[in-house]
Amino acid sequence: MARGVRGSGGSAGGLEVLYLHQHFSTPAGATGTRSFAMARALAARGHAVTVACGRYAGAETGLDGPFRSGRREGRVGAFRVVEFAVSCGNAQGLAARAGAFARYAARASALALSRPWDVVVASSTPLSVALPALAARRARGTPFVFEIRDPWPELPRAMRVGSPPLWFAMDRLADAACRNAAAVVALSEGMAETAAAHGADPSSVSVVPNGADLDLFGPQIVPWRPEAARPHEPLAVYAGAHGRANGLDLLLRAAALLRAEGAPLRLLLVGEGSEKPRLMAEAAAAGLANLSFLDPLPKPRLAALLAGSQIGVQCLAPVPEFAEWTAPNKLMDYLAAGLPVVAALGGRAARLLADGPCGIATPPGHAPALAGTLAALAASPARRAALGAAARAQAVRRWDRRLLAARFCGVVEGAAATPGAARVPA
């Protein structure tokens, strides 16, 4: 099939795009929706897009039919979704997640080799998503875009998760992905530097950050507050994964300090992950009545919660590498919702919050600084309002997801036009 002309089921002028993201979700789910937004944008530009995903905890793929031979598929809006019966989630142990990554890579490789796609988009994490793209590149000469959402093995190595042999193997896979990709998309400048370190041509690397969904989050949303929140109690919300990398013990320590000071503030932790049962047990044992946990919320419900809250909280484990190598999507949700943000982070997030300013960064891992900042904001409605207005303004000015999606589409279209090896039968 010639580039620029679709195969069966498409129309002339568009591309056949295979978009590989194991953790894909529509906004009906409780996890990130970047791949949904980018696939929708590609389809709106006339391309035939197939998204291949697994069954991720908290995700909603938009499909509800039965699985046959371990897969189901159908249309979700303007694009096609193929969902494999491969379950994965943050609550799983390392071995179970590794097995899920391998099974998804195997099923996605078969799909990548099943037809002559014009371009493949491989969105990591997990890093194993590069395997199907590399297989299609080797067998058919199919160009691919490698998207780095979290740099692996840099982050696992920094957190001492895994072992040197595993990190070595992941290094080699990251090298292969970065060197063979027609284009690399990184979510931050720090991630772009890791791509170059793995051998990517710097001219092929584009930074396309996470964006803000200005329609889903914002002042137009009817607010909602959970029953645990008293009517006039300021709410400080953390919405995200409850894993080791998130460092949520810091929020428990801050809650204890706030309780001791009598600060009228409730910390609300929304999400799931392997650390959540332990965190809940420790909060209960410590009698932290000013801290509540909620299950993951669908994006529309989360938008209502943020509309009814007063502060967004960003937290990661105090790992120095997190300063430039992470780009949490929850931060974009807070900004779009017009919430002032308190982040126990340095680096990129701290610089972002200084713009406006739209929030306050505290030293990573420093509970007294975090508690003091939260207490001060809880006592100052005028300052919260000013920071929140600046947050929404920055979201509109810099992070509108529609504008970033257009940039992403340009990278994919450019990759499809990249001269490469001739197509050969699979």
JSON list of C-alpha atoms in Angstrom, two decimals, residues 150 155 159 238 241 243-251 253 313-319 321-328 330 343-346 349 363-366:
[
{"chain": "A", "resi": 150, "resn": "ASP", "atom": "CA", "xyz": [7.91, 7.82, 31.54]},
{"chain": "A", "resi": 155, "resn": "LEU", "atom": "CA", "xyz": [12.97, 5.69, 36.62]},
{"chain": "A", "resi": 159, "resn": "MET", "atom": "CA", "xyz": [13.93, 3.87, 42.48]},
{"chain": "A", "resi": 238, "resn": "TYR", "atom": "CA", "xyz": [-4.69, 14.32, 45.46]},
{"chain": "A", "resi": 241, "resn": "ALA", "atom": "CA", "xyz": [-1.98, 6.41, 41.57]},
{"chain": "A", "resi": 243, "resn": "GLY", "atom": "CA", "xyz": [2.05, 3.38, 44.31]},
{"chain": "A", "resi": 244, "resn": "ARG", "atom": "CA", "xyz": [5.55, 3.44, 45.66]},
{"chain": "A", "resi": 245, "resn": "ALA", "atom": "CA", "xyz": [6.60, 6.12, 43.17]},
{"chain": "A", "resi": 246, "resn": "ASN", "atom": "CA", "xyz": [3.93, 8.51, 44.44]},
{"chain": "A", "resi": 247, "resn": "GLY", "atom": "CA", "xyz": [5.35, 8.88, 47.94]},
{"chain": "A", "resi": 248, "resn": "LEU", "atom": "CA", "xyz": [1.97, 9.30, 49.63]},
{"chain": "A", "resi": 249, "resn": "ASP", "atom": "CA", "xyz": [3.36, 8.64, 53.12]},
{"chain": "A", "resi": 250, "resn": "LEU", "atom": "CA", "xyz": [4.23, 12.34, 52.91]},
{"chain": "A", "resi": 251, "resn": "LEU", "atom": "CA", "xyz": [0.52, 13.20, 52.82]},
{"chain": "A", "resi": 253, "resn": "ARG", "atom": "CA", "xyz": [2.63, 12.90, 57.79]},
{"chain": "A", "resi": 313, "resn": "VAL", "atom": "CA", "xyz": [-2.08, 18.37, 45.57]},
{"chain": "A", "resi": 314, "resn": "GLN", "atom": "CA", "xyz": [0.82, 16.93, 43.57]},
{"chain": "A", "resi": 315, "resn": "CYS", "atom": "CA", "xyz": [3.09, 14.39, 45.23]},
{"chain": "A", "resi": 316, "resn": "LEU", "atom": "CA", "xyz": [5.89, 12.04, 44.19]},
{"chain": "A", "resi": 317, "resn": "ALA", "atom": "CA", "xyz": [8.50, 10.12, 46.10]},
{"chain": "A", "resi": 318, "resn": "PRO", "atom": "CA", "xyz": [11.58, 12.27, 46.88]},
{"chain": "A", "resi": 319, "resn": "VAL", "atom": "CA", "xyz": [13.65, 10.85, 44.03]},
{"chain": "A", "resi": 321, "resn": "GLU", "atom": "CA", "xyz": [15.31, 12.13, 38.94]},
{"chain": "A", "resi": 322, "resn": "PHE", "atom": "CA", "xyz": [11.57, 12.84, 39.21]},
{"chain": "A", "resi": 323, "resn": "ALA", "atom": "CA", "xyz": [12.26, 16.57, 38.94]},
{"chain": "A", "resi": 324, "resn": "GLU", "atom": "CA", "xyz": [12.67, 16.50, 35.15]},
{"chain": "A", "resi": 325, "resn": "TRP", "atom": "CA", "xyz": [11.64, 12.99, 34.14]},
{"chain": "A", "resi": 326, "resn": "THR", "atom": "CA", "xyz": [7.94, 13.07, 35.01]},
{"chain": "A", "resi": 327, "resn": "ALA", "atom": "CA", "xyz": [4.90, 14.84, 33.56]},
{"chain": "A", "resi": 328, "resn": "PRO", "atom": "CA", "xyz": [1.86, 13.87, 35.67]},
{"chain": "A", "resi": 330, "resn": "LYS", "atom": "CA", "xyz": [-3.21, 15.13, 37.18]},
{"chain": "A", "resi": 343, "resn": "ALA", "atom": "CA", "xyz": [3.32, 20.30, 44.76]},
{"chain": "A", "resi": 344, "resn": "ALA", "atom": "CA", "xyz": [5.99, 18.52, 46.79]},
{"chain": "A", "resi": 345, "resn": "LEU", "atom": "CA", "xyz": [8.24, 18.62, 43.73]},
{"chain": "A", "resi": 346, "resn": "GLY", "atom": "CA", "xyz": [11.13, 20.53, 42.28]},
{"chain": "A", "resi": 349, "resn": "ALA", "atom": "CA", "xyz": [6.63, 21.21, 38.09]},
{"chain": "A", "resi": 363, "resn": "PRO", "atom": "CA", "xyz": [10.71, 20.63, 49.04]},
{"chain": "A", "resi": 364, "resn": "PRO", "atom": "CA", "xyz": [10.21, 16.96, 48.10]},
{"chain": "A", "resi": 365, "resn": "GLY", "atom": "CA", "xyz": [9.60, 14.76, 51.13]},
{"chain": "A", "resi": 366, "resn": "HIS", "atom": "CA", "xyz": [9.33, 17.70, 53.57]}
]
